JSON list of C-alpha atoms in Angstrom, two decimals:
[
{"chain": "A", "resi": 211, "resn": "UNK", "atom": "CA", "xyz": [6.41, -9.19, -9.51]},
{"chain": "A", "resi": 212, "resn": "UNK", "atom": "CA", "xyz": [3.24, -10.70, -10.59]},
{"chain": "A", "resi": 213, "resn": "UNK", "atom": "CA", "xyz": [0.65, -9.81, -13.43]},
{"chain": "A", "resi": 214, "resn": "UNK", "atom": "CA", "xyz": [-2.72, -8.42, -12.14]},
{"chain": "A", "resi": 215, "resn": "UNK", "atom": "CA", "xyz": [-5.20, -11.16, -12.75]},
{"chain": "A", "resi": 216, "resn": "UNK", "atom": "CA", "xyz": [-2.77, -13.53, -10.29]},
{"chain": "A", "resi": 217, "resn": "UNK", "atom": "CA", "xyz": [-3.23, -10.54, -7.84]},
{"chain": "A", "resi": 218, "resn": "UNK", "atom": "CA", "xyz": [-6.59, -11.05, -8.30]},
{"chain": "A", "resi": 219, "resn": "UNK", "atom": "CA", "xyz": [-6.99, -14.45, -7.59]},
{"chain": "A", "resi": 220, "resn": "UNK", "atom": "CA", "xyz": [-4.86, -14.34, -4.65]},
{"chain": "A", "resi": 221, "resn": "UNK", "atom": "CA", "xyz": [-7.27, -12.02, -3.38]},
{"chain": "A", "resi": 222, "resn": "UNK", "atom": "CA", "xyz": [-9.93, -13.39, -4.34]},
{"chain": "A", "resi": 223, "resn": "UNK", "atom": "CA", "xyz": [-9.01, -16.60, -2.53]},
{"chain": "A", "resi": 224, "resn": "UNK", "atom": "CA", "xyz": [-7.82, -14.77, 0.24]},
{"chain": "A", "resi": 225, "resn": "UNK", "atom": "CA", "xyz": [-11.83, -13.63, 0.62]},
{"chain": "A", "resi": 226, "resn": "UNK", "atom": "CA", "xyz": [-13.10, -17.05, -0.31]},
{"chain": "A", "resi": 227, "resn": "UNK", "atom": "CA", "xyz": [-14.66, -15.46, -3.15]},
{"chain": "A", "resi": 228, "resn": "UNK", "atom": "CA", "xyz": [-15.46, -17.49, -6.38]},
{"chain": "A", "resi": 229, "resn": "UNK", "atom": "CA", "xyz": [-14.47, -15.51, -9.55]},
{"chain": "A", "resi": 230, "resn": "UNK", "atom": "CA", "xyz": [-17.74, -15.12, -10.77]},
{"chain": "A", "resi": 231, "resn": "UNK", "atom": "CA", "xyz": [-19.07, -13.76, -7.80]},
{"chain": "A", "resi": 232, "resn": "UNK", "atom": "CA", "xyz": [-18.86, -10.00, -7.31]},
{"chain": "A", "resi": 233, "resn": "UNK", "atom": "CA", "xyz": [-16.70, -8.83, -4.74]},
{"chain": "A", "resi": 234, "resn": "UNK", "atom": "CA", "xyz": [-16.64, -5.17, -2.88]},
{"chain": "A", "resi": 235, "resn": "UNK", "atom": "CA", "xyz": [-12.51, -4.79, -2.88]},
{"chain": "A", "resi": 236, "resn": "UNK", "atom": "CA", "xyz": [-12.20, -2.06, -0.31]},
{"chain": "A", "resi": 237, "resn": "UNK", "atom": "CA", "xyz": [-14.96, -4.24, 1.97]},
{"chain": "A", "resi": 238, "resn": "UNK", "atom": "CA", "xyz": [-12.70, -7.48, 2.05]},
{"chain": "A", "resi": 239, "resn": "UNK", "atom": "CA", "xyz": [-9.77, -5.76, 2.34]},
{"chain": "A", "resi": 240, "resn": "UNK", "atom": "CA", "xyz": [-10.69, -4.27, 5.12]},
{"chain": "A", "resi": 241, "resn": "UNK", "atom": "CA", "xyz": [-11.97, -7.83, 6.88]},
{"chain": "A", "resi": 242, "resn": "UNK", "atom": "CA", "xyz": [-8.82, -8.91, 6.03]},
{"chain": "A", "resi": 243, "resn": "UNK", "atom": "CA", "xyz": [-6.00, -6.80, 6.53]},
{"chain": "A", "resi": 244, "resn": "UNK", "atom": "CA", "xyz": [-4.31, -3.71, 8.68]},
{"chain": "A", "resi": 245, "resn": "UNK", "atom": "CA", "xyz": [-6.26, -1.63, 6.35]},
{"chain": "A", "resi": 246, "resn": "UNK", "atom": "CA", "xyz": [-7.40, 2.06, 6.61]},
{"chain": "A", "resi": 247, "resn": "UNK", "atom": "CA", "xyz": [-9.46, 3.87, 4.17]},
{"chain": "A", "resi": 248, "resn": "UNK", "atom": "CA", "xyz": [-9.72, 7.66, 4.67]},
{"chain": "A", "resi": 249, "resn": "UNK", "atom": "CA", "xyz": [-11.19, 10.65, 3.20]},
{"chain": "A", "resi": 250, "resn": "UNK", "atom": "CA", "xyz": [-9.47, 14.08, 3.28]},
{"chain": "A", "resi": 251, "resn": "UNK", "atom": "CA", "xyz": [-11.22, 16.95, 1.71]},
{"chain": "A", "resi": 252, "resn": "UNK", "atom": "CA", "xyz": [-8.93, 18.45, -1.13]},
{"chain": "A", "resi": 253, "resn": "UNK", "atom": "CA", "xyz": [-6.65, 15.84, -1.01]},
{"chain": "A", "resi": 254, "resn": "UNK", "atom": "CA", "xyz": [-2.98, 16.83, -1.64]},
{"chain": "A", "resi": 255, "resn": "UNK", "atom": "CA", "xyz": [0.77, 15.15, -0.73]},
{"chain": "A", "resi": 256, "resn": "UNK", "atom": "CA", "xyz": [1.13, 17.97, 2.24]},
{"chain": "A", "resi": 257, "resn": "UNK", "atom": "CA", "xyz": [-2.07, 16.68, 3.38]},
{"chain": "A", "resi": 258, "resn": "UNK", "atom": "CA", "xyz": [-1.36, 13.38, 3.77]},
{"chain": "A", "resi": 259, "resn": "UNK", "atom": "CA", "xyz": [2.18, 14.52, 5.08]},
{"chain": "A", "resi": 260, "resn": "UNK", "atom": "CA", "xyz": [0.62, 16.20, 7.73]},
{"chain": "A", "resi": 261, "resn": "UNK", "atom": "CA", "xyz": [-2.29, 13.92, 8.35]},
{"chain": "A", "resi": 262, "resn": "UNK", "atom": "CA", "xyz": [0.55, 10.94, 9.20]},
{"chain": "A", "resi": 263, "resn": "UNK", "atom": "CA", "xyz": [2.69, 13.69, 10.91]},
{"chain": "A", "resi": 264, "resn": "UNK", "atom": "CA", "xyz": [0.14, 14.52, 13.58]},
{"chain": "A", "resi": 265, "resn": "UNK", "atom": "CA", "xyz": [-0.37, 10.91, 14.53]},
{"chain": "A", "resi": 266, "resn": "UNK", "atom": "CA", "xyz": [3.89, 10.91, 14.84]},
{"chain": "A", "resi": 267, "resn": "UNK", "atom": "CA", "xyz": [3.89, 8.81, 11.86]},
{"chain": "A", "resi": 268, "resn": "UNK", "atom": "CA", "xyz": [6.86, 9.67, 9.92]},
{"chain": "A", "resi": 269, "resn": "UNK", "atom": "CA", "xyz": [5.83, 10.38, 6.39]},
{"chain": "A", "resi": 270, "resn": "UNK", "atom": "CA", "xyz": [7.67, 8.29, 4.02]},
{"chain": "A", "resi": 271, "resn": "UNK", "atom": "CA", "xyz": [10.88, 9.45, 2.17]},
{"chain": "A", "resi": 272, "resn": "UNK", "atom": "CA", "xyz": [8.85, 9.28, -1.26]},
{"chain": "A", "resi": 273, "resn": "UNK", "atom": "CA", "xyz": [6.43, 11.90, 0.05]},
{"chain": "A", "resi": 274, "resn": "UNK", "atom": "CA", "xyz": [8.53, 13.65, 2.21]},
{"chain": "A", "resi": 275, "resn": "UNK", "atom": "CA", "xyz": [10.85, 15.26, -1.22]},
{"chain": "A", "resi": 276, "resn": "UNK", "atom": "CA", "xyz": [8.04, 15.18, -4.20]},
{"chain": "A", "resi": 277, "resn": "UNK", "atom": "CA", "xyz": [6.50, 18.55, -4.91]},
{"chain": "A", "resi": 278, "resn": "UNK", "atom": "CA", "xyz": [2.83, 18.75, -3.52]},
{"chain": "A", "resi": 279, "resn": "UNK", "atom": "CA", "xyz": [0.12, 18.42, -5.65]},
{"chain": "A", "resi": 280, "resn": "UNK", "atom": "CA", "xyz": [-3.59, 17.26, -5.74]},
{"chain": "A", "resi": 281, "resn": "UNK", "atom": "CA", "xyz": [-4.49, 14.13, -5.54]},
{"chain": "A", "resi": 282, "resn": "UNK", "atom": "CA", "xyz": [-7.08, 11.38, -6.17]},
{"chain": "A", "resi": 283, "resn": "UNK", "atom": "CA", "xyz": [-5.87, 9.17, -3.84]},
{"chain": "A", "resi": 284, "resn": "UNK", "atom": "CA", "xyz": [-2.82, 7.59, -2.43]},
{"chain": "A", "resi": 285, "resn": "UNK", "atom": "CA", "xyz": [-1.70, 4.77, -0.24]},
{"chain": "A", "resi": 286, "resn": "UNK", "atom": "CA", "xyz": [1.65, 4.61, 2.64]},
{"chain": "A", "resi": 287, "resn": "UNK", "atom": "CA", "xyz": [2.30, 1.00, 3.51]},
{"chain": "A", "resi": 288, "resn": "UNK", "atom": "CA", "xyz": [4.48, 0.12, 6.00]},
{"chain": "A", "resi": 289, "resn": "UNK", "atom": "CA", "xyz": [5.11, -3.09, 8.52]},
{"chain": "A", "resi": 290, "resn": "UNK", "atom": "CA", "xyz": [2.02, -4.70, 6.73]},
{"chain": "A", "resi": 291, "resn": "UNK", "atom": "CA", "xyz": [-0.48, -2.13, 7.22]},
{"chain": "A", "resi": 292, "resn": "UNK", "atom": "CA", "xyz": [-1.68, 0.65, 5.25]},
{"chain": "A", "resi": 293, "resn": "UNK", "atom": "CA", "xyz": [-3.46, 3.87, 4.67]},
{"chain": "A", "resi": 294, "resn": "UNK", "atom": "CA", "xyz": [-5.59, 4.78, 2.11]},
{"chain": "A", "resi": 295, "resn": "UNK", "atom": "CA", "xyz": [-5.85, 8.16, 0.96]},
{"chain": "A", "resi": 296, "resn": "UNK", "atom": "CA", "xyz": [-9.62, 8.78, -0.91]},
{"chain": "A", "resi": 297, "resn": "UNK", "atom": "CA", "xyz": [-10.47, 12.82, -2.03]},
{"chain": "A", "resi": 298, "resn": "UNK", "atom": "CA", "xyz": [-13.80, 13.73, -0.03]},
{"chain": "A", "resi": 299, "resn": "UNK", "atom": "CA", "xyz": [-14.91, 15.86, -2.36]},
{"chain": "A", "resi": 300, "resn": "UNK", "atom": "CA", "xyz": [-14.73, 13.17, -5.14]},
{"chain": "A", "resi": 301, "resn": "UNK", "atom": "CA", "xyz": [-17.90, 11.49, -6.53]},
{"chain": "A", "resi": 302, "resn": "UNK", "atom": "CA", "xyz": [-18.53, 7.89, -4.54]},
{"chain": "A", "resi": 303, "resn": "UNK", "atom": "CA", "xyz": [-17.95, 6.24, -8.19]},
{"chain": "A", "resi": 304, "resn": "UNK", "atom": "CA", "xyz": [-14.33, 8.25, -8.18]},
{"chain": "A", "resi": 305, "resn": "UNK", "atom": "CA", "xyz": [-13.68, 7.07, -4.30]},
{"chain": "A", "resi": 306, "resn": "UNK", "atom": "CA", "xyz": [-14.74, 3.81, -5.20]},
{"chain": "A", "resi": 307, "resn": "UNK", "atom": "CA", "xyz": [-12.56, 3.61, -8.16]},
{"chain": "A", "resi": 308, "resn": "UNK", "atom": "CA", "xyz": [-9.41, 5.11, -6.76]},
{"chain": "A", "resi": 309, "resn": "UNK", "atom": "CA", "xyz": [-9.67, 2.86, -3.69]},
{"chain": "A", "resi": 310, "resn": "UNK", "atom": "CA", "xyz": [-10.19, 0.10, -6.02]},
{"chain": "A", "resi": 311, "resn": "UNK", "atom": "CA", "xyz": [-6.75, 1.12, -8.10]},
{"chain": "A", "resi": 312, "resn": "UNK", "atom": "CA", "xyz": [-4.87, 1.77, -4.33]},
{"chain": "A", "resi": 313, "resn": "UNK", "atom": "CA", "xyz": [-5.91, -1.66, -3.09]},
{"chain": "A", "resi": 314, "resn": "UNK", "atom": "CA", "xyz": [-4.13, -3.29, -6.43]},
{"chain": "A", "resi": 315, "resn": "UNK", "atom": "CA", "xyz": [-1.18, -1.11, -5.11]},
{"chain": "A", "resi": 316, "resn": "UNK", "atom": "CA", "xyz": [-1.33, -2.24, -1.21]},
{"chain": "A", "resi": 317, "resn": "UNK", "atom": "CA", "xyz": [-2.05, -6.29, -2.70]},
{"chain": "A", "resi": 318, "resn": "UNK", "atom": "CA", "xyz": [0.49, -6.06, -5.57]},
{"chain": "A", "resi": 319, "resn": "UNK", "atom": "CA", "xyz": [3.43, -4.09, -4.60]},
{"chain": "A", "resi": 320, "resn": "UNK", "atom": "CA", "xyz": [3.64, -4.06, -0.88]},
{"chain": "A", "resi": 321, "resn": "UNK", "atom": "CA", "xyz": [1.48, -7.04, 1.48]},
{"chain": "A", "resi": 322, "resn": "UNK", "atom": "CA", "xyz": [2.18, -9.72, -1.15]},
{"chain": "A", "resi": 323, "resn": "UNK", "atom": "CA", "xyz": [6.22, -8.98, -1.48]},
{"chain": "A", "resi": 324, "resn": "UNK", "atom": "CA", "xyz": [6.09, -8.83, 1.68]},
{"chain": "A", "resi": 325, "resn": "UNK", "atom": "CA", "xyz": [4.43, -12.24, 2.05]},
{"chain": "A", "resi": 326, "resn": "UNK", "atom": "CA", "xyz": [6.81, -14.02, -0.46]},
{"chain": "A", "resi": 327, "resn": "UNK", "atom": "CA", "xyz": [9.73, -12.18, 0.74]},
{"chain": "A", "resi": 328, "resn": "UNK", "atom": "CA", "xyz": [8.68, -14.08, 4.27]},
{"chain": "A", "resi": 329, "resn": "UNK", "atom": "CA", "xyz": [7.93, -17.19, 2.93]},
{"chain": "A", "resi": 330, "resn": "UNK", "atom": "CA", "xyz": [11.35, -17.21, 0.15]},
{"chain": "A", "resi": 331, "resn": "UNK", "atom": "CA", "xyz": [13.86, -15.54, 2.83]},
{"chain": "A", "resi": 332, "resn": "UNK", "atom": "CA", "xyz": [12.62, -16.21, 6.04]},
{"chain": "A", "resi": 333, "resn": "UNK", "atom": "CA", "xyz": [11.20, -14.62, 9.36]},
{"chain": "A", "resi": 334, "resn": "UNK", "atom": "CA", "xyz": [14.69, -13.10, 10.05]},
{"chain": "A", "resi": 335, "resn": "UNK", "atom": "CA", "xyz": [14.16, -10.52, 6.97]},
{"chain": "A", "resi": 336, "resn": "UNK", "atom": "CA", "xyz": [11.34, -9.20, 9.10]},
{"chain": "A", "resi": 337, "resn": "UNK", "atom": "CA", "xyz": [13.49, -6.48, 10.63]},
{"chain": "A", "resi": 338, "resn": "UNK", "atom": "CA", "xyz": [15.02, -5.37, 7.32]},
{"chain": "A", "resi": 339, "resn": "UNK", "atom": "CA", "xyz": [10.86, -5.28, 5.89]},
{"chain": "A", "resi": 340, "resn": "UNK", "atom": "CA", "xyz": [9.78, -3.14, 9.24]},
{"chain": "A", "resi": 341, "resn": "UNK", "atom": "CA", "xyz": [13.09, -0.83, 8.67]},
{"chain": "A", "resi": 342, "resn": "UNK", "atom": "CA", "xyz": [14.68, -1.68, 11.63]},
{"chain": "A", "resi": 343, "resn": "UNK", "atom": "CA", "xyz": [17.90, -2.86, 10.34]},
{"chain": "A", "resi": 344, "resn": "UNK", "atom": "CA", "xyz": [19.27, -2.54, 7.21]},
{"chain": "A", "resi": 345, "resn": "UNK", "atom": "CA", "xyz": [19.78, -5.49, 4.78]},
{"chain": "A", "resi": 346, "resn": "UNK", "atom": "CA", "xyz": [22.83, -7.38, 4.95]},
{"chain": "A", "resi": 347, "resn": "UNK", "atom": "CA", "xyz": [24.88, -8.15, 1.84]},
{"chain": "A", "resi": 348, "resn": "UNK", "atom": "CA", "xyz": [23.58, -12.01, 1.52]},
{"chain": "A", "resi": 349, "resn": "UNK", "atom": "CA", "xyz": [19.83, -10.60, 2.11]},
{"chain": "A", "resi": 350, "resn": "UNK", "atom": "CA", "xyz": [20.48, -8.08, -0.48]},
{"chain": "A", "resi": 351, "resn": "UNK", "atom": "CA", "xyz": [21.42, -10.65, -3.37]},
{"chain": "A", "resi": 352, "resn": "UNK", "atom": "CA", "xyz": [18.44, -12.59, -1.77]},
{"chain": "A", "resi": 353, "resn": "UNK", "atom": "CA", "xyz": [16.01, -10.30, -2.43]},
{"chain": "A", "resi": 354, "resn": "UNK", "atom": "CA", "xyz": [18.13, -9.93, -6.04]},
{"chain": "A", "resi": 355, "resn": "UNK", "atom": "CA", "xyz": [17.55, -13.09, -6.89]},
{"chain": "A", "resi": 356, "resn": "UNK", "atom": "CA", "xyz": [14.02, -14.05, -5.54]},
{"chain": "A", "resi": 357, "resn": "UNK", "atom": "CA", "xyz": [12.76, -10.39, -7.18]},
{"chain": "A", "resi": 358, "resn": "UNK", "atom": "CA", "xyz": [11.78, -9.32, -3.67]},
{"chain": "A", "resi": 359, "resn": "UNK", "atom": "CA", "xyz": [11.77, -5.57, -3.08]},
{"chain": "A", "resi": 360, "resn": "UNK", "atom": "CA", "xyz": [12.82, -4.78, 0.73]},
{"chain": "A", "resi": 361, "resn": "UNK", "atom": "CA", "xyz": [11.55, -1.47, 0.84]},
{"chain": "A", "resi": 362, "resn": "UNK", "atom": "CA", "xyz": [8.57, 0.49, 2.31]},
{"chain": "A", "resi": 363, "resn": "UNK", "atom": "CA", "xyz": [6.15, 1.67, -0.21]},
{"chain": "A", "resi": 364, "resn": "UNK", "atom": "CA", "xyz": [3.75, 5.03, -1.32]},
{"chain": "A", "resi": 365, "resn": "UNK", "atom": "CA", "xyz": [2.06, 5.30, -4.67]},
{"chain": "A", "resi": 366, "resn": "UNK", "atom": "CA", "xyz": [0.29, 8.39, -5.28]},
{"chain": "A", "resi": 367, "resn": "UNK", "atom": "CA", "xyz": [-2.81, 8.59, -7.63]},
{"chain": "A", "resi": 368, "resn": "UNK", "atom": "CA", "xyz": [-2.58, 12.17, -9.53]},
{"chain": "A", "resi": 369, "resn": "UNK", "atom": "CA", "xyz": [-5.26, 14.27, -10.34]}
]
């Protein structure tokens, strides 16, 4: 795990944007990754549950056993990609914010992991990332070791 500002710079390079120039997160992120940002009116965890159910996504485990509640916002990331959950009905300085606060999330705890985890165990830990197999023993004290997490990952912003 990294600190924030060296999330920001990676991103920031990432979007060949000099740090003192101004930079619309949800705008590069979406030039730049498997990123979708949506708005659900009254946005709640059965929501988004159902919302990735209809489109035979399966809802991660996270969601699938926390009690449902409103929401400000929320990102699933899986395989690389991501949603991001933004409450309709919130001001466009609130959206703004929370998809601010859910890119940090996608950036910092899932795509750049993911990235290192690549890069420190190699292409073969793919599988194990995508949840196709489960870790073996070695890539388990890997991922130990090198601080990478192997699993998928939700973050919910409460209300």
């Amino acid at each position: 795990m990294f600190s924030s500002l060296t999330t920001a710079e990676r991103f920031r390079t990432a979007a060949g944007a000099p740090s003192a120039q101004p930079l619309d997160p949800v705008a590069a992120l979406l030039h730049l990754y498997p990123v979708n940002v949506l708005r659900l009116t009254d946005l709640n965890v059965n929501g988004i549950c159902d919302w990735l159910t209809r489109r035979r996504i399966e809802p991660p485990h996270p969601l699938t056993v926390c009690h449902d509640r409103t929401l400000r916002g929320g990102i699933v990331a899986q395989r690389g990609a991501a949603f991001i959950f933004l409450d309709d009905s919130d001001s466009v300085q609130e959206q703004r914010y929370t998809a601010a606060h859910e890119t940090g999330h996608y950036l910092q705890d899932h795509l750049y992991p993911r990235e290192d985890a690549l890069a420190e165990l190699g292409e073969e830990i793919l599988s194990v990332l995508d949840g196709l197999r489960p870790p073996t023993w070695s890539e388990q004290i890997g991922a130990l070791l090198s601080s990478t997490s192997l699993a998928h990952y939700a973050h919910l912003m409460e209300r």
